Amino acid sequence: QDDNWGETTTVVTGTSEHSISHDDITRITKDMEDSAHLDCSRHLGVSLAGALALLAFLTPLAFMLLPQLLWREELEPCGTPCEGLFISVAFKLLILLLGSWALFFRRPKAFFPRVFVFRALLMVLVFLLVVSYWLFYGVRILDSRDRNYQGVVQYAVSLVDALLFVHYLAVVLLELRQLQPQFTLKAVRSADGASRFYNVGHLSSQRAAVWILENYYHDFPVYNPALLNLPKSVLSKKMSGFKVYSLGEENTTNTSTGQARAVIAAAARRRDNSHNEYYYEEAEHERRVRKRRARLVVAVEEAFTHIKRLQEEDQKNPREIMDPREAAQAIFASMARAMQKYLRTTKQQPYHTMESILQHLEFCITHDMTPKAFLERYLTAGPTIQYHKDRWLAKQWTLVSEEPVTNGLKDGVVFVLKRQDFSLVVSTKKIPFFKLSEEFVDPKSHKFVMRLQSETSV
Amino acid sequence: ITILSYFIFFQQRIEIHKLRQGDNLILGFSIGGGIDQDPTQNPFSEDKTDKGIYVTRVTEGGPAEVAGLQIGDKIMQVNGWDMTMVTHDQARKRLTKRNEEVVRLLVTRQSLQKAVQQSMMS
């Protein structure tokens, strides 16, 4: 399982510890007094949960076995009903086992700093349940050596039922509650303004941050620093500034802010044509890109006509038969120049090495793709996950937030996911409450008349 | 003489006093037609190339009904202004001038025409 991307979210708020590695949600924060028990608390939590689960699992079996072991001779024989109950216990325990495996035994997607209250709550519930069952068992059955074996088995079955219901509760609390969308998150990339909206349910800020990151890698176009700035020719005119000379000796305390203000005011008043430059530069660039693109498309189309798949009937010289890699290399030469020029014009050349293009070509040839399908990757900037792992930089994300990160999302919460070269600013808005009113339309009420001409009432 | 009588008898003068309703002065009828409209859609005209202004509706109890205007009348003049070669909007404007409390219409009516024709035939 490839889960090393989107994994580490460290918190800048200072108390960053590892904790129970399960997915969860919470809305109540819990103070961590002693940050000394870092790994201990994490392993402690997991082992505690495991021990409790094992205890709960084995208890019904113990309930049924103990009378058989201790006072077998005194037990009333119990025929068909007991057998039926045995089978039901067996299957229910199997279902419980599978359900627990599905729900709880999962590799962590990310490291979260805090303990989650819902998990603790569920553990306490299971513990209380099992303890109370043992208490009653000890008093009513063990002490008095109850003879009615069927009753004992039914007692055990009721415990298994209760455990299944606790499992149901766990599913609802841990999984279902967060599915219904409650908030809309807007993620904006600080470098170039690319933004997306996402709907999430009740999550903590850190959980929402991981969710946003998961979606970032396949929704946002890849970050390309070369595309960010205005071309130098446009901005260069702004470089020539004004010089400020102070005439007269009255105020030698000529503050720099006063000078700066004077410069800014003068610059604002000066007639500025840089928008013109920008417009023409953009138009020229567009034209160039389109021209290169046309050349590329034609070159690729022509290149693809040179090869075809070997049919069974064709009898060819074994020396002429190629595997996909060789076929790709054979046709790559004719399109290489056009491809390189195009990538350079669109400033994408750092993202595609020759090797990667060859590999993609080989892939497309293997799957009988058309030239257009081959070009899809290069004509538009794809999402980050499409590119090589080196571009992902998945371990560099930092979550910056003014509020504790285990607080649930609320309307107006803002947090920032920082990376070295840019950051994602995420703001929360509550999904509005819709009030739908109903209007019944009788199908027979659709009647029309000809509108003969304009009619005005005076 | 008969031709002249066409012009004299087939027309009727109607004087409507506008009713004040809030901020507006209303006449209580609706008009249709005009040189910018489609004359073939006019249900009231006999000649389907006639692009004149016709009365398409008269509000009950309104000033127009009281003055004797009827549905299907063709308006020839309003306060001396000719209405046979105007656009729909021009017609509307001429009828709804804010400073006029009384409009004097010159209308012609098919029923009138038919009555005179019948009397001429007999």
Coordinates of C-alpha atoms in Angstrom, one line a residue:
Chain A
Q1 CA 0.0 0.0 0.0
D2 CA 1.5 3.2 -1.1
D3 CA 0.7 5.6 1.6
N4 CA 3.8 7.7 1.9
W5 CA 2.2 10.7 0.3
G6 CA -0.1 13.0 2.3
E7 CA 1.3 11.3 5.4
T8 CA 3.0 13.6 7.8
T9 CA 1.1 16.5 9.1
T10 CA 3.0 18.1 11.9
V11 CA 1.5 20.8 14.0
V12 CA 3.2 24.1 14.6
T13 CA 1.3 24.7 17.9
G14 CA 4.1 23.1 19.9
T15 CA 2.6 20.1 21.6
S16 CA 3.0 17.6 18.8
E17 CA 2.9 14.0 19.9
H18 CA 2.0 10.8 18.2
S19 CA -1.1 9.2 19.4
I20 CA -3.5 6.3 18.6
S21 CA -3.2 5.7 14.9
H22 CA -6.8 5.4 13.9
D23 CA -9.0 7.6 11.9
D24 CA -11.3 9.5 14.0
I25 CA -13.2 12.7 14.6
T26 CA -13.7 14.8 17.7
R27 CA -15.1 18.1 18.7
I28 CA -13.9 18.3 22.2
T29 CA -10.3 19.0 22.9
K30 CA -8.4 17.1 25.5
D31 CA -5.4 18.7 27.3
M32 CA -2.2 16.7 27.2
E33 CA -0.6 17.6 30.5
D34 CA 2.5 15.5 30.2
S35 CA 4.1 15.5 26.9
A36 CA 6.8 13.3 28.1
H37 CA 4.9 10.1 27.4
L38 CA 5.1 10.4 23.7
D39 CA 5.4 7.0 22.1
C40 CA 4.3 5.3 25.3
S41 CA 0.9 6.8 25.2
R42 CA 0.5 5.7 21.6
H43 CA 1.5 2.2 22.1
L44 CA -0.3 2.1 25.4
G45 CA -3.5 3.1 23.7
V46 CA -3.3 0.5 21.0
S47 CA -2.4 -2.3 23.4
L48 CA -5.1 -1.4 25.8
A49 CA -7.7 -1.4 23.0
G50 CA -6.4 -4.8 21.8
A51 CA -6.5 -6.3 25.2
L52 CA -10.0 -5.1 25.8
A53 CA -11.1 -6.4 22.4
L54 CA -9.6 -9.8 23.1
L55 CA -11.3 -10.0 26.5
A56 CA -14.7 -9.0 25.0
F57 CA -14.3 -11.7 22.4
L58 CA -13.4 -14.5 24.7
T59 CA -15.9 -13.7 27.4
P60 CA -18.9 -15.4 25.8
L61 CA -16.8 -18.5 25.1
A62 CA -15.7 -18.5 28.7
F63 CA -19.3 -18.1 29.8
M64 CA -20.3 -21.2 27.9
L65 CA -17.3 -23.3 28.8
L66 CA -17.0 -22.7 32.5
P67 CA -20.2 -24.7 33.6
Q68 CA -19.1 -27.6 31.4
L69 CA -15.7 -27.6 33.0
L70 CA -16.8 -27.1 36.6
W71 CA -20.0 -28.9 37.2
R72 CA -20.7 -31.0 34.2
E73 CA -22.5 -33.8 35.9
E74 CA -25.1 -31.6 37.5
L75 CA -26.1 -29.8 34.3
E76 CA -29.4 -30.5 32.7
P77 CA -29.1 -31.9 29.2
C78 CA -29.9 -29.4 26.6
G79 CA -30.6 -30.6 23.2
T80 CA -31.6 -28.8 20.0
P81 CA -32.1 -25.3 21.4
C82 CA -28.6 -25.2 22.8
E83 CA -27.2 -26.4 19.5
G84 CA -29.0 -23.7 17.7
L85 CA -27.6 -21.2 20.2
F86 CA -24.1 -22.5 19.7
I87 CA -24.3 -22.0 16.0
S88 CA -25.7 -18.5 16.4
V89 CA -22.9 -17.6 18.8
A90 CA -20.3 -18.9 16.5
F91 CA -21.6 -16.9 13.5
K92 CA -22.1 -13.8 15.5
L93 CA -18.6 -13.9 16.8
L94 CA -17.3 -14.4 13.3
I95 CA -19.3 -11.4 12.1
L96 CA -18.0 -9.4 15.0
L97 CA -14.5 -10.4 14.2
L98 CA -14.8 -9.4 10.5
G99 CA -16.5 -6.2 11.4
S100 CA -13.8 -5.2 13.8
W101 CA -11.2 -6.1 11.3
A102 CA -12.9 -3.9 8.7
L103 CA -13.4 -1.0 11.0
F104 CA -10.4 -0.8 13.2
F105 CA -7.5 -2.5 11.7
R106 CA -6.4 0.0 9.1
R107 CA -3.0 1.5 8.4
P108 CA -2.8 5.1 9.3
K109 CA -3.0 7.7 6.6
A110 CA -1.5 10.4 8.7
F111 CA -0.1 11.1 12.1
F112 CA -2.5 13.1 14.3
P113 CA -1.3 14.6 17.5
R114 CA -4.2 14.2 19.9
V115 CA -6.2 11.5 21.6
F116 CA -9.7 11.0 20.3
V117 CA -12.5 11.0 22.7
F118 CA -14.9 8.8 20.8
R119 CA -12.5 6.0 20.8
A120 CA -12.0 6.3 24.5
L121 CA -15.7 6.5 25.0
L122 CA -16.3 3.3 23.1
M123 CA -13.5 1.5 25.0
V124 CA -15.0 2.5 28.3
L125 CA -18.4 1.3 27.2
V126 CA -17.1 -2.1 26.2
F127 CA -15.2 -2.4 29.4
L128 CA -18.3 -1.6 31.5
L129 CA -20.4 -4.0 29.5
V130 CA -18.0 -6.9 29.9
V131 CA -17.4 -6.1 33.6
S132 CA -21.1 -6.0 34.4
Y133 CA -21.7 -9.2 32.6
W134 CA -19.0 -10.9 34.5
L135 CA -20.3 -9.6 37.8
F136 CA -23.8 -11.0 37.2
Y137 CA -22.3 -14.2 35.9
G138 CA -20.1 -14.6 38.9
V139 CA -23.0 -14.0 41.4
R140 CA -25.9 -15.7 39.7
I141 CA -24.3 -18.6 37.9
L142 CA -20.9 -19.5 39.4
D143 CA -21.8 -19.1 43.0
S144 CA -25.2 -20.8 42.8
R145 CA -24.0 -23.4 40.3
D146 CA -27.0 -22.9 38.1
R147 CA -28.2 -26.1 36.5
N148 CA -30.1 -24.6 33.6
Y149 CA -27.4 -24.8 30.9
Q150 CA -29.7 -23.3 28.3
G151 CA -30.1 -20.2 30.4
V152 CA -26.3 -19.9 30.6
V153 CA -25.9 -20.2 26.9
Q154 CA -28.6 -17.6 26.3
Y155 CA -26.8 -15.3 28.7
A156 CA -23.7 -15.7 26.6
V157 CA -25.7 -15.0 23.4
S158 CA -27.1 -11.8 24.9
L159 CA -23.6 -10.6 25.6
V160 CA -22.6 -11.3 21.9
D161 CA -25.7 -9.3 20.8
A162 CA -24.7 -6.4 23.0
L163 CA -21.2 -6.4 21.6
L164 CA -22.6 -6.4 18.1
F165 CA -24.6 -3.3 19.0
V166 CA -21.6 -1.6 20.4
H167 CA -19.9 -2.3 17.1
Y168 CA -22.8 -0.7 15.3
L169 CA -22.4 2.3 17.5
A170 CA -18.8 2.4 16.7
V171 CA -19.6 2.4 13.0
V172 CA -22.0 5.2 13.4
L173 CA -19.8 7.4 15.5
L174 CA -16.6 6.8 13.7
E175 CA -17.6 6.5 10.1
L176 CA -21.1 7.6 9.4
R177 CA -21.3 10.9 11.2
Q178 CA -18.7 12.5 9.1
L179 CA -20.1 11.5 5.8
Q180 CA -23.0 14.0 5.6
P181 CA -21.6 17.3 4.3
Q182 CA -21.8 20.2 6.7
F183 CA -19.2 22.6 5.6
T184 CA -17.7 23.9 2.4
L185 CA -14.0 24.4 2.5
K186 CA -12.3 26.8 0.1
A187 CA -8.7 26.0 -0.7
V188 CA -6.7 28.7 -2.4
R189 CA -3.1 28.4 -3.5
S190 CA -1.2 31.4 -2.5
A191 CA 1.2 31.3 -5.4
D192 CA -1.2 31.6 -8.3
G193 CA -4.7 31.8 -6.9
A194 CA -5.9 28.3 -8.1
S195 CA -8.9 27.5 -5.9
R196 CA -11.3 24.7 -5.3
F197 CA -14.3 24.1 -3.1
Y198 CA -14.8 20.9 -1.1
N199 CA -17.7 19.6 1.0
V200 CA -16.9 17.9 4.2
G201 CA -18.8 16.7 7.3
H202 CA -18.0 17.1 10.9
L203 CA -14.2 16.8 11.0
S204 CA -11.5 18.2 13.1
S205 CA -9.2 20.8 11.5
Q206 CA -6.4 18.3 11.2
R207 CA -8.5 15.7 9.6
A208 CA -9.9 18.3 7.2
A209 CA -6.4 19.3 6.4
V210 CA -5.5 15.8 5.4
W211 CA -8.6 15.6 3.3
I212 CA -7.7 18.8 1.5
L213 CA -4.2 17.5 0.8
E214 CA -5.5 14.2 -0.6
N215 CA -7.7 16.2 -2.9
Y216 CA -5.1 18.7 -3.7
Y217 CA -2.9 16.2 -5.4
H218 CA -5.4 15.2 -7.9
D219 CA -7.4 18.5 -8.4
F220 CA -5.0 21.3 -8.5
P221 CA -2.8 21.9 -11.5
V222 CA 0.8 21.4 -10.8
Y223 CA 2.6 24.3 -9.3
N224 CA 4.8 25.9 -11.9
P225 CA 6.9 28.7 -10.6
A226 CA 7.9 29.8 -14.1
L227 CA 4.4 30.8 -14.9
L228 CA 3.9 33.1 -12.0
N229 CA 5.5 36.4 -12.9
L230 CA 4.7 39.0 -15.4
P231 CA 7.3 39.0 -18.2
K232 CA 10.2 41.2 -17.4
S233 CA 9.6 43.5 -20.4
V234 CA 6.4 44.6 -18.9
L235 CA 7.7 45.4 -15.5
S236 CA 11.0 46.9 -16.4
K237 CA 9.5 50.3 -17.0
K238 CA 8.5 50.4 -13.4
M239 CA 12.0 50.2 -12.3
S240 CA 12.9 53.7 -13.2
G241 CA 11.8 55.6 -10.2
F242 CA 11.9 59.1 -9.1
K243 CA 14.7 60.8 -7.2
V244 CA 13.9 63.0 -4.4
Y245 CA 16.0 66.1 -3.7
S246 CA 15.2 68.3 -0.7
L247 CA 15.8 72.0 -1.4
G248 CA 16.1 74.3 1.5
E249 CA 17.5 73.8 4.9
E250 CA 14.4 74.0 7.1
N251 CA 13.6 70.3 7.6
T252 CA 16.8 68.3 7.8
T253 CA 14.6 65.7 9.5
N254 CA 13.1 64.7 6.2
T255 CA 11.7 61.4 7.1
S256 CA 11.9 58.5 4.7
T257 CA 8.2 58.0 4.8
G258 CA 7.6 61.4 3.6
Q259 CA 10.0 60.8 0.7
A260 CA 8.4 57.5 -0.1
R261 CA 5.0 59.0 -0.1
A262 CA 6.1 61.6 -2.5
V263 CA 7.5 59.0 -4.8
I264 CA 4.4 56.9 -4.8
A265 CA 2.2 59.8 -5.4
A266 CA 4.3 60.9 -8.3
A267 CA 4.4 57.4 -9.8
A268 CA 0.6 57.2 -9.5
R269 CA 0.2 60.4 -11.4
R270 CA 2.5 59.4 -14.1
R271 CA 0.9 58.0 -17.2
D272 CA 1.4 54.3 -17.1
N273 CA 1.3 52.2 -20.2
S274 CA 2.4 48.9 -18.8
H275 CA -1.0 47.4 -19.1
N276 CA -0.7 47.9 -22.8
E277 CA 2.6 46.1 -22.9
Y278 CA 1.1 43.3 -20.9
Y279 CA -1.8 42.9 -23.2
Y280 CA 0.3 42.7 -26.4
E281 CA 2.8 40.4 -24.7
E282 CA 0.0 38.1 -23.7
A283 CA -1.5 38.1 -27.2
E284 CA 1.9 37.4 -28.7
H285 CA 2.6 34.6 -26.3
E286 CA -0.8 33.0 -27.1
R287 CA -0.1 33.1 -30.7
R288 CA 3.3 31.5 -30.3
V289 CA 1.9 28.7 -28.1
R290 CA -0.8 28.0 -30.6
K291 CA 1.6 27.8 -33.5
R292 CA 3.9 25.4 -31.6
R293 CA 1.0 23.4 -30.6
A294 CA -0.2 23.0 -34.1
R295 CA 3.2 21.9 -35.2
L296 CA 3.4 19.4 -32.4
V297 CA 0.0 17.9 -33.1
V298 CA 0.8 17.4 -36.7
A299 CA 4.2 15.9 -36.0
V300 CA 2.6 13.4 -33.5
E301 CA -0.2 12.5 -35.8
E302 CA 2.3 11.8 -38.6
A303 CA 4.6 9.8 -36.3
F304 CA 1.7 7.6 -35.2
T305 CA 0.9 6.6 -38.8
H306 CA 4.3 4.9 -39.1
I307 CA 3.5 2.0 -36.8
K308 CA 0.7 -0.4 -36.5
R309 CA -0.1 -3.4 -34.5
L310 CA 1.0 -6.7 -35.8
Q311 CA -2.0 -8.8 -36.9
E312 CA -1.9 -12.6 -36.8
E313 CA -2.2 -13.0 -40.5
D314 CA 0.7 -10.8 -41.4
Q315 CA 3.8 -12.6 -42.2
K316 CA 6.7 -10.4 -41.3
N317 CA 10.4 -10.9 -41.0
P318 CA 11.3 -11.4 -37.4
R319 CA 13.8 -8.7 -37.6
E320 CA 11.0 -6.2 -38.3
I321 CA 8.9 -7.1 -35.3
M322 CA 9.3 -4.6 -32.4
D323 CA 8.2 -4.5 -28.9
P324 CA 6.5 -1.3 -27.6
R325 CA 9.7 0.2 -26.3
E326 CA 11.4 -0.2 -29.6
A327 CA 8.4 1.1 -31.5
A328 CA 8.3 4.1 -29.2
Q329 CA 12.0 4.8 -29.9
A330 CA 11.5 4.4 -33.6
I331 CA 8.8 7.1 -33.9
F332 CA 10.1 9.4 -31.1
A333 CA 12.7 11.0 -33.3
S334 CA 10.3 12.6 -35.7
M335 CA 8.3 14.3 -33.0
A336 CA 11.1 15.1 -30.5
R337 CA 12.0 18.5 -31.8
A338 CA 8.4 19.7 -32.0
M339 CA 7.7 18.4 -28.5
Q340 CA 10.7 20.1 -27.0
K341 CA 9.9 23.4 -28.6
Y342 CA 6.3 23.2 -27.4
L343 CA 7.3 22.3 -23.8
R344 CA 9.8 25.1 -23.8
T345 CA 7.2 27.7 -24.9
T346 CA 4.8 26.6 -22.3
K347 CA 7.6 26.5 -19.7
Q348 CA 6.8 22.8 -18.9
Q349 CA 10.2 21.4 -19.8
P350 CA 11.4 20.7 -16.2
Y351 CA 8.4 18.4 -15.7
H352 CA 9.0 16.1 -18.7
T353 CA 12.3 14.4 -19.3
M354 CA 13.0 12.6 -22.5
E355 CA 12.8 9.3 -20.6
S356 CA 9.4 10.1 -19.2
I357 CA 8.1 11.1 -22.7
L358 CA 9.4 7.8 -24.1
Q359 CA 7.8 5.9 -21.3
H360 CA 4.5 7.6 -21.9
L361 CA 4.8 6.9 -25.6
E362 CA 5.4 3.3 -25.0
F363 CA 2.4 3.1 -22.7
C364 CA 0.2 4.7 -25.3
I365 CA 1.4 2.5 -28.0
T366 CA 0.8 -0.6 -25.9
H367 CA -2.8 0.4 -25.2
D368 CA -3.6 1.5 -28.7
M369 CA -4.1 5.1 -27.9
T370 CA -4.6 7.7 -30.5
P371 CA -2.2 10.7 -30.9
K372 CA -4.7 12.9 -29.1
A373 CA -4.7 10.6 -26.1
F374 CA -1.0 10.7 -26.1
L375 CA -0.9 14.4 -26.2
E376 CA -3.4 14.9 -23.4
R377 CA -0.7 14.9 -20.9
Y378 CA 1.3 17.6 -22.4
L379 CA -1.3 20.0 -23.7
T380 CA -2.8 20.9 -20.4
A381 CA -1.0 21.1 -17.0
G382 CA -2.1 18.1 -15.1
P383 CA -2.5 17.6 -11.4
T384 CA 0.5 17.1 -9.2
I385 CA 0.1 13.4 -8.8
Q386 CA 0.5 12.8 -12.5
Y387 CA 4.1 13.8 -12.3
H388 CA 7.1 12.1 -10.9
K389 CA 7.3 11.5 -7.2
D390 CA 10.1 14.0 -6.8
R391 CA 7.6 16.7 -7.5
W392 CA 5.2 15.6 -4.9
L393 CA 7.1 16.9 -1.9
A394 CA 4.5 15.2 0.2
K395 CA 6.4 15.2 3.5
Q396 CA 6.9 18.9 3.6
W397 CA 3.5 20.1 4.5
T398 CA 3.0 22.0 7.7
L399 CA -0.4 22.8 9.3
V400 CA -0.6 26.3 10.7
S401 CA -3.6 27.3 12.7
E402 CA -4.7 29.8 15.3
E403 CA -7.0 27.4 17.0
P404 CA -6.2 24.0 18.4
V405 CA -6.1 21.5 15.5
T406 CA -8.4 19.0 17.1
N407 CA -11.2 21.5 17.4
G408 CA -14.0 20.6 15.1
L409 CA -14.7 22.7 12.1
K410 CA -16.8 25.8 12.6
D411 CA -18.0 28.5 10.3
G412 CA -15.2 30.9 9.8
V413 CA -12.2 28.7 10.8
V414 CA -9.1 29.4 8.7
F415 CA -6.0 27.3 8.6
V416 CA -3.0 27.3 6.3
L417 CA -1.1 24.3 4.8
K418 CA 2.4 25.5 4.3
R419 CA 5.0 24.2 2.0
Q420 CA 8.4 25.6 1.2
D421 CA 7.4 27.4 -2.0
F422 CA 3.7 28.2 -1.5
S423 CA 0.8 27.6 0.9
L424 CA -2.8 26.6 0.7
V425 CA -5.1 28.8 2.6
V426 CA -8.3 27.0 3.6
S427 CA -11.4 28.8 4.9
T428 CA -14.6 27.2 6.2
K429 CA -18.1 28.1 5.5
K430 CA -21.2 26.4 6.8
I431 CA -23.5 24.9 4.2
P432 CA -26.6 27.0 4.3
F433 CA -29.8 25.7 5.8
F434 CA -32.2 25.1 3.0
K435 CA -35.9 25.6 3.4
L436 CA -37.7 23.9 0.6
S437 CA -41.3 24.8 0.0
E438 CA -43.5 22.7 -2.1
E439 CA -45.7 23.8 -4.9
F440 CA -48.1 21.4 -6.6
V441 CA -48.7 21.9 -10.3
D442 CA -51.7 20.2 -11.7
P443 CA -50.7 18.7 -15.1
K444 CA -54.0 19.9 -16.5
S445 CA -53.3 23.5 -15.6
H446 CA -50.8 23.9 -18.4
K447 CA -52.8 25.9 -20.9
F448 CA -51.6 28.3 -23.6
V449 CA -53.0 30.9 -25.9
M450 CA -51.5 32.4 -29.0
R451 CA -49.9 35.7 -28.5
L452 CA -51.2 37.5 -31.5
Q453 CA -49.4 40.8 -31.3
S454 CA -48.1 43.2 -28.8
E455 CA -50.8 44.5 -26.6
T456 CA -50.4 47.5 -24.3
S457 CA -52.9 48.7 -21.8
V458 CA -53.3 52.4 -21.4
Chain B
I1 CA -71.4 61.1 -52.6
T2 CA -71.2 57.6 -51.4
I3 CA -67.5 57.8 -51.2
L4 CA -67.7 60.9 -49.1
S5 CA -70.3 59.4 -46.9
Y6 CA -67.8 56.6 -46.2
F7 CA -65.6 59.2 -44.6
I8 CA -68.3 61.0 -42.7
F9 CA -70.4 58.3 -41.3
F10 CA -68.0 55.5 -40.5
Q11 CA -66.2 57.4 -37.9
Q12 CA -67.1 58.3 -34.4
R13 CA -65.7 60.7 -32.0
I14 CA -65.2 59.5 -28.5
E15 CA -64.1 61.6 -25.6
I16 CA -62.5 59.8 -22.7
H17 CA -61.8 61.4 -19.3
K18 CA -58.8 59.8 -17.8
L19 CA -59.1 58.2 -14.4
R20 CA -56.4 58.9 -11.8
Q21 CA -55.1 55.7 -10.2
G22 CA -52.3 56.5 -7.8
D23 CA -49.6 58.1 -9.8
N24 CA -51.0 57.2 -13.2
L25 CA -53.8 58.3 -15.4
I26 CA -55.4 55.4 -17.0
L27 CA -57.9 55.1 -19.9
G28 CA -59.1 51.6 -19.3
F29 CA -58.4 49.8 -22.6
S30 CA -55.6 48.0 -24.5
I31 CA -54.3 48.7 -27.9
G32 CA -52.7 46.5 -30.5
G33 CA -51.1 47.0 -33.9
G34 CA -48.7 49.5 -35.4
I35 CA -46.4 49.8 -38.3
D36 CA -43.8 47.8 -36.5
Q37 CA -46.2 44.9 -35.8
D38 CA -47.4 42.0 -37.8
P39 CA -50.8 43.0 -39.3
T40 CA -51.8 39.4 -40.1
Q41 CA -52.2 38.7 -36.4
N42 CA -54.9 41.3 -35.9
P43 CA -58.2 39.6 -35.3
F44 CA -60.2 42.8 -35.6
S45 CA -59.1 44.2 -38.9
E46 CA -60.9 43.3 -42.1
D47 CA -58.0 44.0 -44.3
K48 CA -55.1 42.0 -43.1
T49 CA -52.5 44.5 -44.3
D50 CA -53.9 47.2 -42.2
K51 CA -51.3 48.3 -39.7
G52 CA -53.4 50.7 -37.8
I53 CA -54.0 50.8 -34.0
Y54 CA -56.9 48.7 -32.8
V55 CA -58.6 48.4 -29.5
T56 CA -58.1 44.9 -28.3
R57 CA -59.6 45.0 -24.8
V58 CA -61.8 47.3 -22.8
T59 CA -61.8 47.2 -19.1
E60 CA -65.3 46.9 -17.6
G61 CA -66.5 50.0 -16.0
G62 CA -63.4 51.9 -17.1
P63 CA -63.4 55.4 -18.5
A64 CA -63.2 54.0 -22.1
E65 CA -66.2 51.8 -21.7
V66 CA -68.1 54.7 -20.2
A67 CA -67.2 56.9 -23.1
G68 CA -68.5 54.3 -25.5
L69 CA -65.3 52.8 -26.9
Q70 CA -65.8 49.2 -28.0
I71 CA -63.4 46.3 -28.6
G72 CA -62.3 46.1 -32.2
D73 CA -62.4 49.9 -32.8
K74 CA -59.7 51.3 -35.0
I75 CA -58.2 54.5 -33.7
M76 CA -57.6 57.0 -36.4
Q77 CA -56.7 60.1 -34.4
V78 CA -55.9 61.0 -30.9
N79 CA -56.3 64.7 -30.0
G80 CA -55.6 65.5 -33.6
W81 CA -52.6 63.3 -33.9
D82 CA -52.8 60.8 -36.7
M83 CA -52.6 57.2 -35.6
T84 CA -52.8 55.3 -38.8
M85 CA -49.1 55.3 -39.5
V86 CA -47.4 55.1 -36.1
T87 CA -45.4 52.5 -34.3
H88 CA -46.9 50.7 -31.4
D89 CA -44.8 52.5 -28.9
Q90 CA -45.6 55.9 -30.4
A91 CA -49.3 55.1 -30.2
R92 CA -48.9 54.2 -26.5
K93 CA -47.0 57.5 -25.8
R94 CA -49.7 59.6 -27.5
L95 CA -52.4 58.1 -25.4
T96 CA -50.6 58.3 -22.1
K97 CA -49.4 61.9 -22.1
R98 CA -49.2 62.9 -18.5
N99 CA -50.4 66.4 -18.9
E100 CA -53.6 65.5 -20.7
E101 CA -56.6 64.7 -18.7
V102 CA -59.0 64.2 -21.7
V103 CA -58.3 62.4 -24.9
R104 CA -60.5 62.8 -27.9
L105 CA -60.4 59.8 -30.2
L106 CA -61.6 59.4 -33.7
V107 CA -62.5 55.8 -34.2
T108 CA -64.0 53.7 -36.9
R109 CA -65.9 50.5 -36.3
Q110 CA -66.7 47.6 -38.5
S111 CA -70.2 47.3 -37.1
L112 CA -70.8 50.8 -38.1
Q113 CA -69.4 50.1 -41.5
K114 CA -71.6 47.1 -41.9
A115 CA -74.7 48.9 -40.8
V116 CA -74.1 51.7 -43.3
Q117 CA -73.3 49.2 -46.0
Q118 CA -76.5 47.4 -45.4
S119 CA -78.5 50.5 -45.4
M120 CA -76.8 51.6 -48.6
M121 CA -77.5 48.3 -50.2
S122 CA -81.2 48.3 -49.3

